[in-house]
GROMACS .gro file of C-alpha atoms in nm:
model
  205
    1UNK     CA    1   0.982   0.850   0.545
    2UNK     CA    2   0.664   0.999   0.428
    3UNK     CA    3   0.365   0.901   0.235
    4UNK     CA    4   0.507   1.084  -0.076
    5UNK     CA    5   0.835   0.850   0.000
    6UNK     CA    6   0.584   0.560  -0.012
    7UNK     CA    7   0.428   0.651  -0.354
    8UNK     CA    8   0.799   0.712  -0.477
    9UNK     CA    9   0.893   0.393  -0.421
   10UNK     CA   10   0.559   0.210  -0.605
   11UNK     CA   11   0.652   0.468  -0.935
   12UNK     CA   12   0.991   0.359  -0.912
   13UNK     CA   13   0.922   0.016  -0.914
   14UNK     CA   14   0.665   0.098  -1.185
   15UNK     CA   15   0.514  -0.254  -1.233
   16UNK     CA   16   0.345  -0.308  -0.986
   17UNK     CA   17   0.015  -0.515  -0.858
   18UNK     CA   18  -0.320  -0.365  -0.864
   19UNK     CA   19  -0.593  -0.576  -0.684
   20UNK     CA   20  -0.965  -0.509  -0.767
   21UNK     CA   21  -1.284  -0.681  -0.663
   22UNK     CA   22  -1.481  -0.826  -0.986
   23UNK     CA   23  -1.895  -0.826  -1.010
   24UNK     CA   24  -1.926  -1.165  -0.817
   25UNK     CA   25  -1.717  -1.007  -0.567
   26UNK     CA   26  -1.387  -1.228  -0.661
   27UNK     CA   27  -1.075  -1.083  -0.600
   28UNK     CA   28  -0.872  -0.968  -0.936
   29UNK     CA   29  -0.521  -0.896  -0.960
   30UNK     CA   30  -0.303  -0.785  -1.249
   31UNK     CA   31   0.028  -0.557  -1.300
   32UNK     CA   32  -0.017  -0.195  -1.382
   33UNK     CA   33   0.223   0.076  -1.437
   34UNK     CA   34   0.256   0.355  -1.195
   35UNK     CA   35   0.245   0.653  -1.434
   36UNK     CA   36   0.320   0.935  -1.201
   37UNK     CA   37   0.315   1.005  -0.845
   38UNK     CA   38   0.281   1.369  -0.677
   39UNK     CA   39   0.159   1.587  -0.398
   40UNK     CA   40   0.057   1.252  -0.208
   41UNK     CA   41  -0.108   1.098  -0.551
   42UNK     CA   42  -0.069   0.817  -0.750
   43UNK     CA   43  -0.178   0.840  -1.102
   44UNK     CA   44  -0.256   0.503  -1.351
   45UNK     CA   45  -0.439   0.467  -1.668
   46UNK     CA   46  -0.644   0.150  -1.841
   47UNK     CA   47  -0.839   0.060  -2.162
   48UNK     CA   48  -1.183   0.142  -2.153
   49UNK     CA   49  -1.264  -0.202  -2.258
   50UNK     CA   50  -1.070  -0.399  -2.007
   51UNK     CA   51  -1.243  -0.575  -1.700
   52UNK     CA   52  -0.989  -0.398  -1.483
   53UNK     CA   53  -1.157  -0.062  -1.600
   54UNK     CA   54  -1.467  -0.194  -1.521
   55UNK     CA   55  -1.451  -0.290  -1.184
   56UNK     CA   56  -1.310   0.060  -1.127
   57UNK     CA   57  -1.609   0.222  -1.208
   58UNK     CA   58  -1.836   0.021  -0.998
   59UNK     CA   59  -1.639   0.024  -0.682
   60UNK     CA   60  -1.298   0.211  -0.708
   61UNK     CA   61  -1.136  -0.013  -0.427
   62UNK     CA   62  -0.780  -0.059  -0.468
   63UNK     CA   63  -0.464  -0.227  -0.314
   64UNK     CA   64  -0.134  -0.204  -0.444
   65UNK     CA   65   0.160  -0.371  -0.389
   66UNK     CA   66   0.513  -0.400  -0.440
   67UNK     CA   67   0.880  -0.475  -0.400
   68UNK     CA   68   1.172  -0.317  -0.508
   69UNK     CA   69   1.550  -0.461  -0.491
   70UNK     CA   70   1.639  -0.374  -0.158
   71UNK     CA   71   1.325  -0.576  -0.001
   72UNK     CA   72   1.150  -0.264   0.057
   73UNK     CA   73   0.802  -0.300   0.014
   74UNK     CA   74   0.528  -0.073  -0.016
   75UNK     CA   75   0.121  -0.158   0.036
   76UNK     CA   76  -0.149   0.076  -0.064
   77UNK     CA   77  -0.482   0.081  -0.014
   78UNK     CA   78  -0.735   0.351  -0.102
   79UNK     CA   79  -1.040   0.447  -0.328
   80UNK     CA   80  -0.911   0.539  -0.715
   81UNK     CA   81  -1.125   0.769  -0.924
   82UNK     CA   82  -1.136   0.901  -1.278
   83UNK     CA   83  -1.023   1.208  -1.383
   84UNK     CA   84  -1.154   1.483  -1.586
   85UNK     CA   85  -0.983   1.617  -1.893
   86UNK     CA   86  -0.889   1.288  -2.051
   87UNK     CA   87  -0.687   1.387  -2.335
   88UNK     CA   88  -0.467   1.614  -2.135
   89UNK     CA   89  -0.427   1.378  -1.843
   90UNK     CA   90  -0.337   1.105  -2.080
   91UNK     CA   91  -0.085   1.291  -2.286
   92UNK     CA   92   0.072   1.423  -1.968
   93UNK     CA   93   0.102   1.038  -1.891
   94UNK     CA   94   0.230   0.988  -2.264
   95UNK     CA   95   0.509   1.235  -2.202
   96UNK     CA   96   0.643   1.124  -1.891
   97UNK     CA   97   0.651   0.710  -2.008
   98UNK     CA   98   0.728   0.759  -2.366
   99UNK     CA   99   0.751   0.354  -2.414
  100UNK     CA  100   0.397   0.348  -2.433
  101UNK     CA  101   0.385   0.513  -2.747
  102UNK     CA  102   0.478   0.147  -2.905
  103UNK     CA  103   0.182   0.010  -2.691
  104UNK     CA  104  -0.056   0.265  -2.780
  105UNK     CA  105   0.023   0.472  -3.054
  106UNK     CA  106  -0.086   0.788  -3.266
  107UNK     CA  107  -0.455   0.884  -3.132
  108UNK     CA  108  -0.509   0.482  -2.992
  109UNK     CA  109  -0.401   0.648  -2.668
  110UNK     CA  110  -0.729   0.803  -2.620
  111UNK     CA  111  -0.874   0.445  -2.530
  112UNK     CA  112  -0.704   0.489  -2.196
  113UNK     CA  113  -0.879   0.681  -1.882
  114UNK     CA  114  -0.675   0.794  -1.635
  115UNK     CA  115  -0.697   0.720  -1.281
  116UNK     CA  116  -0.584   0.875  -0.946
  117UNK     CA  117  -0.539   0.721  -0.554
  118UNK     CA  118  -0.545   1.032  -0.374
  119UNK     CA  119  -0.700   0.863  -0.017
  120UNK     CA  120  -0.642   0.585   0.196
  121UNK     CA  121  -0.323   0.431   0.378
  122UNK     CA  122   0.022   0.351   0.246
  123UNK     CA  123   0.256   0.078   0.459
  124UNK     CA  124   0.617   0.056   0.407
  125UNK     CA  125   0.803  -0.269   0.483
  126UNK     CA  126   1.156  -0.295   0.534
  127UNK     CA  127   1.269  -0.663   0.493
  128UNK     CA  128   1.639  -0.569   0.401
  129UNK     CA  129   1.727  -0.416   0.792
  130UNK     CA  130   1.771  -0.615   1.096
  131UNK     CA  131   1.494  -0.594   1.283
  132UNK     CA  132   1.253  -0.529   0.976
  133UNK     CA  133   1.120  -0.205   1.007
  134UNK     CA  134   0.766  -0.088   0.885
  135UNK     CA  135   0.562   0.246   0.904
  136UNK     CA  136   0.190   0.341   0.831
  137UNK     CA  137   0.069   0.666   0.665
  138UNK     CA  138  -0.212   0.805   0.586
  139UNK     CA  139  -0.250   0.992   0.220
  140UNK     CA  140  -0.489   1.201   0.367
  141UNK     CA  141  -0.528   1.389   0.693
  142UNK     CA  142  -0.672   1.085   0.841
  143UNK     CA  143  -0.556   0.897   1.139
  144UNK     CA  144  -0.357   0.587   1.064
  145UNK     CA  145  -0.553   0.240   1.142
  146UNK     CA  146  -0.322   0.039   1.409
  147UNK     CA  147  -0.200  -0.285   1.311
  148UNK     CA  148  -0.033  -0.550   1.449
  149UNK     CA  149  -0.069  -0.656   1.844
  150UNK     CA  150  -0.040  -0.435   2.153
  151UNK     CA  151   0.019  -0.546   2.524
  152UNK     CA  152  -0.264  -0.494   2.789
  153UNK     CA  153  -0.210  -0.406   3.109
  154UNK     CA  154  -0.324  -0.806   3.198
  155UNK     CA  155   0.039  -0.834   3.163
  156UNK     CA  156   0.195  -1.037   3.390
  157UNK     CA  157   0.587  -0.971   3.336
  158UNK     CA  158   0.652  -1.326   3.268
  159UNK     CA  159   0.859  -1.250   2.954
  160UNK     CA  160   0.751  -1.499   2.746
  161UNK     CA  161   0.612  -1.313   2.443
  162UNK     CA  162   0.940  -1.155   2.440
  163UNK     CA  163   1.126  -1.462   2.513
  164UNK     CA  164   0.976  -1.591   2.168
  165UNK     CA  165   0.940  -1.289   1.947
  166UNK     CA  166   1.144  -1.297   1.621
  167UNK     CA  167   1.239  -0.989   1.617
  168UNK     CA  168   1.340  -0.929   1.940
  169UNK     CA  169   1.067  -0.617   1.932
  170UNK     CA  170   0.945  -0.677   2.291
  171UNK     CA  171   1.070  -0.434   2.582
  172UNK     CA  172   1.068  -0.505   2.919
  173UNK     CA  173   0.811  -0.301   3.133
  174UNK     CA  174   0.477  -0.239   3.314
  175UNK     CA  175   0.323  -0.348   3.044
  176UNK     CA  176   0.584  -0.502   2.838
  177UNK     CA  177   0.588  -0.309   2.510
  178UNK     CA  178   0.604  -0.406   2.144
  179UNK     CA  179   0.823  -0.153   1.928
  180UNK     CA  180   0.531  -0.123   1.661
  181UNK     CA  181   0.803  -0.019   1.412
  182UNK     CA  182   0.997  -0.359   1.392
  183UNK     CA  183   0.743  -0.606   1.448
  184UNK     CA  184   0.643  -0.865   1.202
  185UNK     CA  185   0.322  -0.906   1.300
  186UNK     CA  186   0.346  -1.245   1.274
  187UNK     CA  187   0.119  -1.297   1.624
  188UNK     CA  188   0.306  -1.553   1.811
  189UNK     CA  189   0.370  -1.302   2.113
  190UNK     CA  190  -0.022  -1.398   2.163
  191UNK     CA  191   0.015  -1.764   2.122
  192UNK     CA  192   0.256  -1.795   2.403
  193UNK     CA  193   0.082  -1.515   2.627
  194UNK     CA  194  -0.042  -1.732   2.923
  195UNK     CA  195  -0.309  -1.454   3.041
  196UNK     CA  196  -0.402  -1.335   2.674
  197UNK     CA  197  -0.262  -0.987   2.699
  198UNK     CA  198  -0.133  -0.950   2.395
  199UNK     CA  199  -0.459  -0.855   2.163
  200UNK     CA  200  -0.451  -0.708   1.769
  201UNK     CA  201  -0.449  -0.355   1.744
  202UNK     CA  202  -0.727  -0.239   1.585
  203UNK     CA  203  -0.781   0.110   1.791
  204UNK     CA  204  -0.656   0.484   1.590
  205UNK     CA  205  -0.319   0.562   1.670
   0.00000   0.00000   0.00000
């Protein structure tokens, strides 16, 4: 599994959720198709006159999200820009999702800019394995952002955090260890921890 596996999945689901944040600062959410996806980039497009467009121009946050059959889930996060060479982008964009040609059609395509996500951090989520299993990757040569919870070494060995975990994701050790790869994140391993050991990851991996 790569980031380019990650991106796969999104275009392959297609409709997807796009999250934005509006002039007051309000999060927006709506669903957007994924129009391509290569070399580590996802492309999208939007009318000119939508809000959606908008708020892309003034900040260019994004987070996208979604599921496909097999409760595989993707996240992504990153900074989306706009793209130069409209026309061409857009009737590359045409070509490859011919249904919007009855959404859009002769030279009302040119309303639409097109957009790319070529930065940030993609998370896959396995819900359909036992244990889950999830992944981080970076788009970009960047070092992944830890999530989750890690165990100090103010562990104690009592075994309760792995007594309690829902996974069963806790190994036994000096620290004990969380298998970062099928944890939930759900945080109860740090509600039961007696000495506080157990602490969110927040450090680069």
């Amino acid at each position: 599994m790569k980031a380019q596996d990650c991106l796969q999945i999104l275009r392959e689901i297609k409709d997807v959720a796009f999250a934005t944040v509006d002039e007051q600062g309000q999060p927006q959410v709506r669903i957007i198709d994924v129009m391509l996806v290569e070399n580590g980039k996802l492309y999208f497009c939007t009318a000119r006159g939508k809000d959606f467009y908008r708020q892309l121009e003034a900040n260019g946050q994004v987070a996208v999200c979604g599921m496909n059959t097999k409760y595989q889930m993707v996240r992504l996060s990153g900074k989306a820009h706009r793209l130069t060479g409209q026309k061409a982008w857009i009737d590359r964009i045409f070509e490859q999702n011919p249904s919007m040609n009855a959404v859009y059609p002769g030279d009302s395509r040119y309303v639409l800019e097109p957009f790319c996500v070529d930065n940030g951090q993609a998370e896959f989520f396995d819900l359909g394995t036992e244990p889950i299993n999830r992944a981080c990757f970076s788009l970009t040569e960047d070092k992944v952002r830890g999530k989750g919870f890690r165990i100090t070494d103010a562990c104690v060995g009592c075994g309760k955090c792995r007594q309690k975990c829902p996974q069963q994701c806790i190994e036994q050790g000096a620290p004990f260890r969380i298998r970062q790869e099928n944890c939930l994140h759900c945080g109860l391993c740090a509600e039961v921890c007696p000495v506080r050991a157990v602490v969110k990851r927040g450090d680069q991996l």
